CSV table of C-alpha atoms and ligand atoms in Angstrom, one decimal:
chain,number,residue,atom,x,y,z
A,1,MET,CA,24.7,-16.8,6.4
A,2,GLN,CA,26.2,-17.8,3.1
A,3,ILE,CA,25.7,-15.3,0.6
A,4,PRO,CA,26.0,-16.7,-3.7
A,5,ALA,CA,29.7,-16.2,-5.0
A,6,ASP,CA,28.5,-15.5,-7.9
A,7,LEU,CA,25.9,-12.6,-6.8
A,8,LEU,CA,29.5,-11.1,-5.1
A,9,ARG,CA,31.1,-11.3,-8.1
A,10,SER,CA,28.7,-10.1,-10.1
A,11,LEU,CA,29.0,-7.4,-8.0
A,12,LYS,CA,32.5,-6.3,-8.0
A,13,ASP,CA,32.3,-3.1,-9.8
A,14,THR,CA,29.5,-1.9,-9.3
A,15,LYS,CA,28.9,1.7,-7.6
A,16,GLY,CA,29.3,1.9,-4.0
A,17,PHE,CA,29.9,-2.2,-2.9
A,18,ASN,CA,32.1,-2.4,0.0
A,19,ARG,CA,32.8,-6.7,-0.2
A,20,GLU,CA,33.6,-6.8,3.6
A,21,ALA,CA,31.5,-4.5,4.6
A,22,PHE,CA,28.8,-5.8,2.7
A,23,LEU,CA,29.3,-9.2,3.9
A,24,ARG,CA,29.9,-8.0,7.7
A,25,VAL,CA,26.2,-6.7,7.6
A,26,HIS,CA,25.2,-9.9,6.4
A,27,GLU,CA,27.0,-11.3,9.6
A,28,SER,CA,26.1,-9.7,11.7
A,29,GLY,CA,22.8,-11.2,11.9
A,30,GLU,CA,21.7,-7.4,12.4
A,31,GLN,CA,18.0,-6.7,12.5
A,32,VAL,CA,16.7,-2.9,10.9
A,33,THR,CA,12.3,-2.9,11.6
A,34,SER,CA,10.5,0.0,10.8
A,35,LEU,CA,7.3,2.0,10.7
A,36,ARG,CA,5.2,4.2,8.9
A,37,ILE,CA,2.5,5.9,9.9
A,38,ASN,CA,-0.6,7.1,9.0
A,39,PRO,CA,-0.9,10.6,8.4
A,40,LEU,CA,-4.8,10.2,8.0
A,41,LYS,CA,-5.2,8.6,11.9
A,42,PRO,CA,-3.0,10.9,13.5
A,43,LEU,CA,-2.3,10.0,17.5
A,44,LYS,CA,-0.8,11.3,20.3
A,45,ASP,CA,2.6,9.8,19.9
A,46,VAL,CA,4.5,7.6,17.3
A,47,PRO,CA,3.8,5.0,17.6
A,48,PHE,CA,5.5,2.8,20.8
A,49,SER,CA,6.8,6.4,22.0
A,50,SER,CA,8.3,4.5,25.1
A,51,LEU,CA,10.5,2.9,22.4
A,52,HIS,CA,12.5,6.0,21.3
A,53,PRO,CA,12.2,6.3,18.2
A,54,THR,CA,13.8,7.7,15.4
A,55,SER,CA,12.8,9.7,12.1
A,56,ILE,CA,13.7,7.9,8.9
A,57,PRO,CA,15.5,10.8,6.9
A,58,TRP,CA,13.4,10.7,3.5
A,59,SER,CA,10.3,10.1,5.2
A,60,GLU,CA,8.1,12.4,6.9
A,61,PHE,CA,6.1,9.3,7.9
A,62,GLY,CA,8.7,7.2,8.8
A,63,TYR,CA,10.4,5.6,12.3
A,64,TYR,CA,12.5,2.8,13.2
A,65,LEU,CA,12.3,0.8,16.2
A,66,PRO,CA,15.7,-0.1,17.9
A,67,GLU,CA,13.4,-3.3,18.5
A,68,ARG,CA,11.0,-5.3,17.4
A,69,PRO,CA,7.6,-5.3,19.7
A,70,SER,CA,4.9,-7.3,18.6
A,71,PHE,CA,2.7,-5.4,16.1
A,72,THR,CA,0.0,-8.3,16.0
A,73,PHE,CA,-0.8,-7.5,19.6
A,74,ASP,CA,-1.1,-3.4,19.3
A,75,PRO,CA,-4.8,-2.7,18.5
A,76,LEU,CA,-3.2,0.6,16.6
A,77,PHE,CA,-1.8,-2.0,14.4
A,78,HIS,CA,-5.5,-3.1,13.4
A,79,ALA,CA,-6.6,0.5,13.3
A,80,GLY,CA,-4.9,1.2,10.5
A,81,CYS,CA,-2.6,3.6,12.1
A,82,TYR,CA,0.8,3.4,10.5
A,83,TYR,CA,2.7,0.2,8.2
A,84,VAL,CA,5.4,-1.9,9.1
A,85,GLN,CA,7.3,-1.2,5.8
A,86,GLU,CA,11.0,-1.4,5.3
A,87,ALA,CA,13.1,1.6,5.5
A,88,SER,CA,15.2,1.7,2.3
A,89,SER,CA,12.0,1.8,0.3
A,90,MET,CA,10.3,5.0,1.5
A,91,PHE,CA,12.8,6.4,-0.3
A,92,LEU,CA,9.7,6.8,-2.8
A,93,GLU,CA,8.4,9.7,-1.4
A,94,GLN,CA,12.0,11.3,-2.5
A,95,ALA,CA,10.8,11.1,-6.1
A,96,PHE,CA,7.6,11.1,-5.7
A,97,ARG,CA,7.9,15.6,-3.4
A,98,GLN,CA,11.0,16.5,-5.5
A,99,SER,CA,9.4,15.3,-9.3
A,100,VAL,CA,5.4,14.9,-9.0
A,101,LYS,CA,4.9,18.6,-10.1
A,102,GLU,CA,1.2,18.9,-10.1
A,103,ASN,CA,-0.2,19.9,-6.8
A,104,SER,CA,-4.3,18.2,-7.6
A,105,GLY,CA,-5.8,16.1,-9.8
A,106,LEU,CA,-3.4,12.8,-9.8
A,107,LYS,CA,-4.1,9.9,-11.6
A,108,VAL,CA,-2.0,7.1,-10.2
A,109,LEU,CA,-0.6,3.8,-11.3
A,110,ASP,CA,1.0,1.2,-8.2
A,111,LEU,CA,1.1,-1.8,-10.9
A,112,SER,CA,3.0,-4.2,-8.7
A,113,ALA,CA,1.5,-3.7,-5.4
A,114,ALA,CA,0.7,-6.3,-2.7
A,115,PRO,CA,0.9,-6.2,0.3
A,116,GLY,CA,0.5,-2.7,-0.1
A,117,GLY,CA,3.6,-1.0,1.1
A,118,LYS,CA,4.1,1.6,-2.0
A,119,SER,CA,0.5,2.5,-2.4
A,120,THR,CA,-0.7,3.3,1.3
A,121,HIS,CA,2.6,5.5,0.7
A,122,ILE,CA,1.3,7.2,-2.0
A,123,LEU,CA,-2.0,8.0,-0.6
A,124,SER,CA,-0.2,9.5,2.4
A,125,LEU,CA,1.7,11.4,-0.9
A,126,LEU,CA,-1.3,12.5,-3.3
A,127,PRO,CA,-2.6,16.1,-3.8
A,128,ALA,CA,-5.3,16.8,-3.9
A,129,ASN,CA,-8.0,15.4,-6.0
A,130,SER,CA,-6.5,13.0,-6.9
A,131,PHE,CA,-6.8,8.7,-6.6
A,132,LEU,CA,-4.6,5.7,-7.2
A,133,VAL,CA,-5.6,2.6,-8.6
A,134,SER,CA,-3.5,-0.1,-7.1
A,135,ASN,CA,-3.2,-2.8,-8.8
A,136,GLU,CA,-1.5,-6.9,-8.0
A,137,VAL,CA,-2.1,-9.5,-10.7
A,138,ILE,CA,-1.4,-12.6,-8.3
A,139,ARG,CA,-4.8,-13.0,-6.8
A,140,SER,CA,-4.2,-14.0,-3.4
A,141,ARG,CA,-1.8,-11.3,-3.7
A,142,ALA,CA,-4.8,-9.4,-3.9
A,143,ASN,CA,-7.0,-9.6,-1.2
A,144,ILE,CA,-3.8,-8.8,0.6
A,145,LEU,CA,-3.6,-5.8,-0.4
A,146,LYS,CA,-7.0,-5.0,-0.1
A,147,ASP,CA,-7.3,-5.7,3.4
A,148,ASN,CA,-4.0,-3.3,4.0
A,149,ILE,CA,-5.2,-0.3,1.3
A,150,ILE,CA,-9.3,-1.6,3.5
A,151,LYS,CA,-6.7,-0.9,6.9
A,152,TRP,CA,-5.0,3.0,5.5
A,153,GLY,CA,-8.6,4.0,5.4
A,154,HIS,CA,-8.7,6.2,1.5
A,155,SER,CA,-11.8,6.2,-0.9
A,156,ASN,CA,-9.9,7.6,-3.6
A,157,VAL,CA,-8.4,4.3,-4.5
A,158,MET,CA,-9.1,1.1,-6.4
A,159,ILE,CA,-8.0,-2.1,-6.3
A,160,THR,CA,-7.4,-3.9,-9.7
A,161,ASN,CA,-6.5,-8.1,-10.5
A,162,ASN,CA,-5.3,-7.8,-13.8
A,163,ASP,CA,-2.2,-8.5,-16.1
A,164,PRO,CA,0.2,-5.2,-17.0
A,165,ALA,CA,-0.7,-6.1,-21.0
A,166,ASP,CA,-4.5,-5.3,-19.4
A,167,PHE,CA,-2.9,-1.1,-18.8
A,168,THR,CA,-1.5,-1.4,-22.5
A,169,SER,CA,-5.0,0.3,-24.2
A,170,LEU,CA,-5.3,2.9,-21.1
A,171,GLU,CA,-3.2,5.3,-23.7
A,172,GLY,CA,-2.0,8.4,-21.9
A,173,TYR,CA,-4.2,7.9,-18.6
A,174,PHE,CA,-1.9,8.0,-16.1
A,175,ASP,CA,0.6,11.0,-14.8
A,176,VAL,CA,2.0,8.5,-12.3
A,177,ILE,CA,3.3,4.9,-12.3
A,178,VAL,CA,5.0,3.3,-10.3
A,179,VAL,CA,6.7,-0.5,-11.0
A,180,ASP,CA,7.4,-1.9,-7.4
A,181,ALA,CA,8.4,-5.0,-9.8
A,182,PRO,CA,9.5,-8.3,-8.9
A,183,CYS,CA,13.3,-9.3,-8.8
A,184,SER,CA,15.3,-11.9,-7.6
A,185,GLY,CA,15.0,-10.6,-4.6
A,186,SER,CA,18.8,-10.1,-3.4
A,187,GLY,CA,18.2,-7.0,-1.0
A,188,LEU,CA,16.4,-8.8,1.6
A,189,PHE,CA,18.5,-11.2,2.0
A,190,ARG,CA,19.5,-10.0,5.5
A,191,ARG,CA,15.8,-9.8,6.3
A,192,ASP,CA,15.5,-13.1,4.8
A,193,PRO,CA,18.0,-15.7,4.5
A,194,ASP,CA,15.8,-18.8,2.4
A,195,ALA,CA,15.4,-16.1,0.1
A,196,ILE,CA,19.6,-17.0,-0.9
A,197,GLU,CA,18.2,-20.9,-1.5
A,198,GLU,CA,15.8,-18.9,-5.2
A,199,TRP,CA,18.8,-17.1,-6.3
A,200,SER,CA,21.1,-18.1,-9.4
A,201,LEU,CA,21.8,-16.0,-12.0
A,202,GLN,CA,19.6,-18.1,-14.8
A,203,ASN,CA,17.0,-16.0,-11.9
A,204,ILE,CA,18.6,-13.1,-12.7
A,205,ALA,CA,18.1,-12.9,-16.5
A,206,LEU,CA,15.1,-14.0,-17.2
A,207,CYS,CA,13.7,-11.5,-14.0
A,208,SER,CA,15.3,-8.8,-15.7
A,209,GLN,CA,13.0,-10.1,-18.9
A,210,ARG,CA,10.3,-10.0,-17.6
A,211,GLN,CA,10.6,-6.2,-15.9
A,212,GLN,CA,11.6,-5.4,-20.0
A,213,ARG,CA,7.9,-7.1,-20.3
A,214,ILE,CA,6.4,-5.7,-17.6
A,215,LEU,CA,7.6,-2.3,-18.3
A,216,ALA,CA,6.6,-2.3,-22.4
A,217,ASP,CA,2.8,-3.6,-21.0
A,218,VAL,CA,3.1,-0.3,-19.1
A,219,TRP,CA,4.7,2.5,-21.1
A,220,PRO,CA,1.7,3.8,-23.2
A,221,ALA,CA,-0.7,4.1,-20.5
A,222,LEU,CA,1.9,7.1,-19.1
A,223,LYS,CA,0.8,10.9,-20.6
A,224,GLU,CA,2.7,12.5,-21.9
A,225,ASN,CA,5.1,14.2,-19.3
A,226,GLY,CA,4.0,11.5,-17.1
A,227,LEU,CA,6.2,10.2,-14.7
A,228,LEU,CA,7.7,6.7,-14.1
A,229,ILE,CA,9.2,5.7,-10.6
A,230,TYR,CA,11.0,2.1,-11.2
A,231,SER,CA,12.1,0.4,-8.0
A,232,THR,CA,13.2,-3.5,-7.2
A,233,CYS,CA,14.7,-4.9,-3.9
A,234,SER,CA,17.5,-6.4,-5.8
A,235,TYR,CA,21.4,-5.7,-6.2
A,236,SER,CA,22.3,-7.0,-9.1
A,237,LYS,CA,23.0,-4.2,-12.7
A,238,GLU,CA,20.6,-6.4,-14.9
A,239,GLU,CA,17.8,-6.1,-12.7
A,240,ASP,CA,18.2,-1.7,-11.7
A,241,GLU,CA,20.9,0.6,-13.8
A,242,GLN,CA,21.1,-1.8,-17.3
A,243,ILE,CA,17.1,-1.5,-16.8
A,244,GLY,CA,17.5,2.4,-16.1
A,245,ALA,CA,19.4,2.1,-19.6
A,246,TRP,CA,16.8,-0.2,-21.4
A,247,ILE,CA,14.2,2.6,-20.9
A,248,MET,CA,16.0,5.8,-22.0
A,249,LYS,CA,16.6,3.5,-25.4
A,250,GLN,CA,13.6,1.5,-25.5
A,251,PHE,CA,11.5,5.0,-25.5
A,252,SER,CA,11.4,8.4,-24.7
A,253,ALA,CA,12.4,9.3,-21.5
A,254,THR,CA,14.3,11.0,-19.5
A,255,THR,CA,15.8,10.5,-16.1
A,256,CYS,CA,14.3,13.0,-13.1
A,257,PRO,CA,17.3,12.5,-10.9
A,258,ILE,CA,16.7,13.6,-6.8
A,259,ASN,CA,19.0,15.3,-4.8
A,260,ILE,CA,20.7,13.2,-2.4
A,261,ASP,CA,22.5,15.9,-0.5
A,262,LYS,CA,20.2,15.7,2.9
A,263,PHE,CA,21.2,11.2,3.2
A,264,PRO,CA,24.6,10.7,3.1
A,265,GLY,CA,25.1,6.6,2.0
A,266,ILE,CA,22.7,6.7,-0.7
A,267,ILE,CA,24.7,5.8,-3.7
A,268,GLU,CA,24.0,7.7,-7.0
A,269,SER,CA,24.3,4.8,-10.2
A,270,GLY,CA,23.5,5.0,-13.4
A,271,GLY,CA,20.4,7.6,-12.8
A,272,GLY,CA,19.3,6.1,-10.3
A,273,TYR,CA,19.7,5.3,-6.3
A,274,ARG,CA,21.0,2.8,-4.8
A,275,PHE,CA,21.0,1.6,-0.8
A,276,TRP,CA,24.0,-0.7,0.4
A,277,PRO,CA,22.8,-2.0,4.1
A,278,ASP,CA,26.2,-1.4,5.5
A,279,LYS,CA,25.7,2.5,3.9
A,280,ILE,CA,22.2,3.5,5.1
A,281,ALA,CA,19.9,1.4,8.3
A,282,GLY,CA,17.5,-0.4,5.7
A,283,GLU,CA,17.7,-3.1,3.0
A,284,GLY,CA,19.2,-3.3,-0.3
A,285,PHE,CA,17.1,-1.5,-2.7
A,286,TYR,CA,17.3,0.5,-6.2
A,287,LEU,CA,14.7,3.1,-7.1
A,288,ALA,CA,15.6,5.4,-10.7
A,289,ALA,CA,12.4,7.7,-11.8
A,290,PHE,CA,11.8,8.7,-15.6
A,291,ARG,CA,10.0,11.5,-17.2
A,292,LYS,CA,7.9,10.1,-20.5
A,293,THR,CA,9.1,13.0,-22.8
A,294,GLU,CA,6.9,11.0,-25.7
A,295,GLU,CA,2.9,12.1,-27.5
A,296,THR,CA,0.1,9.6,-26.6
A,297,GLY,CA,-3.0,9.0,-28.0
A,298,ALA,CA,-5.7,10.4,-27.5
A,299,LEU,CA,-8.2,7.8,-24.7
A,300,ASP,CA,-11.8,7.9,-25.3
A,301,LEU,CA,-13.4,8.3,-21.8
A,302,LYS,CA,-17.0,7.3,-22.9
A,303,VAL,CA,-18.3,5.1,-20.5
A,304,LYS,CA,-20.5,2.8,-21.9
A,305,ASN,CA,-21.8,0.9,-18.7
A,306,TRP,CA,-22.2,2.9,-15.9
A,307,PRO,CA,-23.2,1.5,-12.4
A,308,GLU,CA,-26.1,1.2,-10.4
A,309,LYS,CA,-26.7,3.9,-8.7
A,310,ALA,CA,-28.1,3.9,-5.2
A,311,PHE,CA,-31.6,5.8,-5.3
A,312,ASN,CA,-32.9,8.1,-2.5
A,313,LYS,CA,-34.6,6.0,-0.4
A,314,GLU,CA,-31.1,3.9,-0.1
A,315,VAL,CA,-29.4,6.8,0.5
A,316,SER,CA,-31.8,8.0,3.3
A,317,ILE,CA,-31.3,4.3,5.1
A,318,LEU,CA,-27.2,5.5,4.8
A,319,SER,CA,-26.8,8.9,6.0
A,320,PRO,CA,-27.1,7.8,10.0
A,321,TRP,CA,-24.1,5.9,9.0
A,322,ILE,CA,-21.9,8.1,7.5
A,323,LYS,CA,-20.6,12.1,6.5
A,324,LYS,CA,-22.2,12.0,3.1
A,325,GLU,CA,-20.8,14.8,1.4
A,326,GLY,CA,-19.0,14.6,-1.7
A,327,LEU,CA,-19.9,11.0,-2.2
A,328,ALA,CA,-21.2,8.7,-4.8
A,329,PHE,CA,-23.5,6.1,-3.8
A,330,ILE,CA,-22.9,3.2,-6.3
A,331,LYS,CA,-24.3,-1.1,-5.6
A,332,LYS,CA,-23.8,-4.1,-6.8
A,333,GLU,CA,-26.3,-6.3,-5.5
A,334,ASN,CA,-27.3,-5.3,-2.0
A,335,THR,CA,-24.1,-3.3,-1.3
A,336,VAL,CA,-22.9,0.1,-1.6
A,337,TYR,CA,-20.0,1.6,-2.4
A,338,GLY,CA,-19.0,5.1,-1.6
A,339,TRP,CA,-16.8,7.0,-4.4
A,340,PRO,CA,-15.7,10.2,-4.2
A,341,GLU,CA,-18.1,12.2,-6.8
A,342,PRO,CA,-15.3,13.9,-8.4
A,343,PHE,CA,-14.5,10.4,-10.3
A,344,ARG,CA,-17.2,8.6,-10.5
A,345,ASN,CA,-16.7,9.2,-14.5
A,346,ASP,CA,-12.7,8.0,-13.6
A,347,PHE,CA,-14.4,5.0,-11.4
A,348,SER,CA,-16.9,4.0,-14.2
A,349,PHE,CA,-14.6,3.8,-17.0
A,350,LEU,CA,-12.0,1.7,-14.8
A,351,LEU,CA,-14.5,-0.6,-13.9
A,352,ASN,CA,-15.3,-1.1,-17.8
A,353,LYS,CA,-11.6,-1.7,-18.8
A,354,LEU,CA,-10.4,-3.7,-15.4
A,355,ARG,CA,-11.1,-6.6,-13.3
A,356,VAL,CA,-11.6,-4.5,-10.5
A,357,ILE,CA,-12.3,-5.6,-7.0
A,358,TYR,CA,-12.6,-3.0,-4.6
A,359,SER,CA,-13.3,0.9,-4.9
A,360,GLY,CA,-13.5,3.5,-3.1
A,361,THR,CA,-15.8,2.4,0.0
A,362,ILE,CA,-17.7,-0.5,0.6
A,363,ILE,CA,-20.2,1.0,3.1
A,364,GLY,CA,-22.7,-1.9,3.8
A,365,GLU,CA,-25.1,-4.4,3.2
A,366,LEU,CA,-29.1,-3.2,2.2
A,367,VAL,CA,-31.3,-5.3,4.4
A,368,ARG,CA,-35.3,-4.6,4.1
A,369,ASP,CA,-34.8,-1.2,5.8
A,370,LYS,CA,-31.9,-1.3,7.3
A,371,MET,CA,-27.8,-1.0,6.4
A,372,VAL,CA,-25.6,-2.9,7.9
A,373,PRO,CA,-22.6,-1.4,7.8
A,374,ASP,CA,-19.2,-2.6,6.5
A,375,HIS,CA,-15.9,-3.0,8.3
A,376,ALA,CA,-14.4,-0.8,5.6
A,377,LEU,CA,-16.9,2.0,6.6
A,378,ALA,CA,-15.5,1.6,10.1
A,379,LEU,CA,-11.8,1.7,8.6
A,380,SER,CA,-12.4,4.8,6.6
A,381,GLN,CA,-12.9,8.3,7.1
A,382,LEU,CA,-16.6,8.7,6.3
A,383,VAL,CA,-18.3,7.6,9.3
A,384,GLY,CA,-20.7,9.9,10.7
A,385,PRO,CA,-20.2,12.0,14.1
A,386,ASP,CA,-23.3,10.6,15.6
A,387,VAL,CA,-22.2,6.9,14.8
A,388,LEU,CA,-22.0,5.6,18.4
A,389,ARG,CA,-18.8,4.4,20.1
A,390,TYR,CA,-17.6,2.5,23.1
A,391,ASP,CA,-14.0,3.4,24.1
A,392,LEU,CA,-12.6,-0.4,24.8
A,393,ASN,CA,-8.9,-0.8,27.3
A,394,TYR,CA,-6.5,-3.5,25.9
A,395,GLN,CA,-7.3,-6.5,27.0
A,396,GLN,CA,-10.9,-5.8,25.9
A,397,ALA,CA,-9.0,-4.2,22.3
A,398,ILE,CA,-7.4,-7.5,21.4
A,399,GLN,CA,-10.4,-9.6,22.9
A,400,TYR,CA,-12.6,-7.6,20.1
A,401,LEU,CA,-9.8,-8.1,17.7
A,402,GLN,CA,-9.2,-12.4,18.4
A,403,ARG,CA,-12.6,-11.9,17.7
A,404,LYS,CA,-14.2,-13.6,20.9
A,405,GLU,CA,-16.8,-13.5,23.4
A,406,LEU,CA,-17.5,-9.5,25.0
A,407,SER,CA,-18.9,-8.6,27.9
A,408,LEU,CA,-19.8,-5.2,28.5
A,409,GLU,CA,-21.4,-2.8,30.4
A,410,ILE,CA,-22.8,-1.1,27.1
A,411,LYS,CA,-26.2,1.2,28.0
A,412,ASP,CA,-26.9,2.4,24.0
A,413,LYS,CA,-28.1,-1.1,22.0
A,414,GLY,CA,-27.8,-1.9,18.4
A,415,TRP,CA,-25.0,-2.0,16.3
A,416,GLN,CA,-22.2,1.2,17.3
A,417,GLY,CA,-18.2,1.1,16.4
A,418,VAL,CA,-15.6,0.3,18.5
A,419,THR,CA,-12.4,2.6,18.8
A,420,TYR,CA,-8.9,2.1,20.8
A,421,GLU,CA,-7.3,5.6,21.8
A,422,GLU,CA,-10.3,6.7,20.1
A,423,GLN,CA,-9.2,5.1,16.6
A,424,LEU,CA,-12.3,2.5,15.7
A,425,LEU,CA,-11.6,-0.8,15.4
A,426,GLY,CA,-14.5,-2.4,13.9
A,427,TRP,CA,-17.8,-3.0,14.7
A,428,ILE,CA,-20.2,-4.1,17.4
A,429,ASN,CA,-24.1,-5.1,17.8
A,430,VAL,CA,-25.8,-5.0,21.4
A,431,LEU,CA,-28.2,-7.0,21.7
A,432,PRO,CA,-30.5,-7.1,25.0
A,433,ASN,CA,-28.6,-10.0,26.5
A,434,ARG,CA,-25.2,-10.4,24.1
A,435,ILE,CA,-22.8,-8.7,22.9
A,436,ASN,CA,-22.1,-9.5,18.5
A,437,ASN,CA,-18.6,-9.6,18.2
A,438,TYR,CA,-18.4,-8.6,14.2
A,439,TYR,CA,-14.6,-8.1,13.2
A,440,PRO,CA,-14.0,-9.8,10.2
A,441,LYS,CA,-13.3,-14.1,11.0
A,442,GLU,CA,-10.4,-13.2,8.8
A,443,LEU,CA,-8.5,-10.9,10.4
A,444,ARG,CA,-9.1,-11.5,13.6
A,445,ILE,CA,-5.9,-11.9,15.6
A,446,LEU,CA,-5.2,-15.9,16.5
A,447,LYS,CA,-3.0,-16.6,19.2
A,448,ASP,CA,-3.5,-16.0,21.9
A,449,THR,CA,-0.8,-14.3,24.0
A,450,PRO,CA,2.1,-12.1,22.2
A,451,ASP,CA,5.6,-15.1,21.8
B,1,SAM,N1,5.2,-2.7,-4.1
B,1,SAM,C1,5.0,-3.4,-3.1
B,1,SAM,C2,4.9,-3.1,-2.1
B,1,SAM,O1,5.8,-1.4,-1.6
B,1,SAM,O2,4.6,-3.5,-0.9
B,1,SAM,C3,5.8,-5.0,-3.2
B,1,SAM,C4,5.5,-5.6,-4.5
B,1,SAM,S1,6.6,-6.9,-4.7
B,1,SAM,C5,8.7,-6.5,-5.0
B,1,SAM,C6,6.1,-7.5,-6.3
B,1,SAM,C7,5.1,-7.3,-6.8
B,1,SAM,O3,5.3,-8.1,-8.2
B,1,SAM,C8,4.5,-8.8,-5.8
B,1,SAM,O4,3.3,-8.7,-4.8
B,1,SAM,C9,4.3,-9.8,-7.5
B,1,SAM,O5,2.9,-10.4,-6.6
B,1,SAM,C10,4.0,-8.7,-8.2
B,1,SAM,N2,4.2,-9.8,-9.6
B,1,SAM,C11,4.5,-11.1,-9.9
B,1,SAM,N3,4.4,-11.4,-11.7
B,1,SAM,C12,4.1,-9.6,-12.1
B,1,SAM,C13,4.1,-9.4,-13.1
B,1,SAM,N4,4.3,-10.0,-14.1
B,1,SAM,N5,3.6,-8.5,-13.8
B,1,SAM,C14,3.2,-7.9,-12.3
B,1,SAM,N6,3.7,-8.2,-11.2
B,1,SAM,C15,4.0,-8.9,-11.3
């Protein structure tokens, strides 16, 4: 692996940079594998317990694995029981836990959210009565984000596909904004050596300008005393400390120090925190948090166009499928969404303002006097206790996830959930002469066997 000479030169005086150790760790070929468990879908054991996972110090939910197993061939991965995520990025948790003071009612924006590592993490960290707007500007990436958020199983979330500038008018709306900025990506060279080809000093300058533009666009949407968490996977000061300095110069803000006494190897630098792969087990990463100290105007939260609500008759069709309590039922054509009732006003308001591609949880499709359940319902926390479930063994679960035909001896006919180790994977419909597999085609495992 040939680290660009320009990069090495530019890092010379960067805090914590040790050229020899940095080169050694890149040349070693060593890879770090880590995952973060989903507290909403607790398991008896940490995933891959036979490999002896070890805890990641800065995340209650994070674990290192000594080798990379086949996640694709683990049904619990598809059930959303964990997310495979780079370890340094999980430091977001410390910014959140140490700097967010409120213990309920937060409105959080994750501005650059795909594929969903930070968003799923934020959902696990949110205090009661809070919700997340998870945004991704690139449409194709927004779809991947949607799949991952659905898998994670929360309903207190909206997924949007907007440009940062579309948030400018939401003055003072959010309590926390996370900007995990698009960057030059040098922090991931060890994992993805091909990224070296795209690296250049010119690109750093472009990234830095773009980061400033994004931050200027979104800053008005943060409320007074609100928290901005800024991060990159770049080693370059132009995208890290210098962006922090720019924020402090441009806006009224204070930095929010994060106590790192328990995390040897993380380097404080310019009010932010640097992760060097030769000092911690993880990839290159930078994170800094800022508190807004300027007043913001008051936003009128009046909803112009309310979304259509489901009729009582329709709700009674859904009832056998779900835990109804605390939900509002919103209809878009025949599709019914479950929204947490306390957010009905906010979700409706945002629906008027942003390009929302998903919200709450899709319950299903009303077809005459019946409901066809949606895959999202199976992965959510909303499935009612009386819904039939059939437990699959490992082979059957993989066949289900490959969307193959299933031959199972099932007494009860009709729609039911299939589970693996008690975790719902999706739906089947048991007919008198066959079983229809409703695992979504676009999510199915394409390979026959693990590599
Ligand atoms: N937060 C994500 C996670 O933890 O999984 C990773 C985000 S990645 C570092 C940066 C994201 O910014 C990408 O998804 C990219 O599509 C998006 N992006 C690209 N250009 C952007 C722009 N001009 N404004 C906002 N986001 C942008």
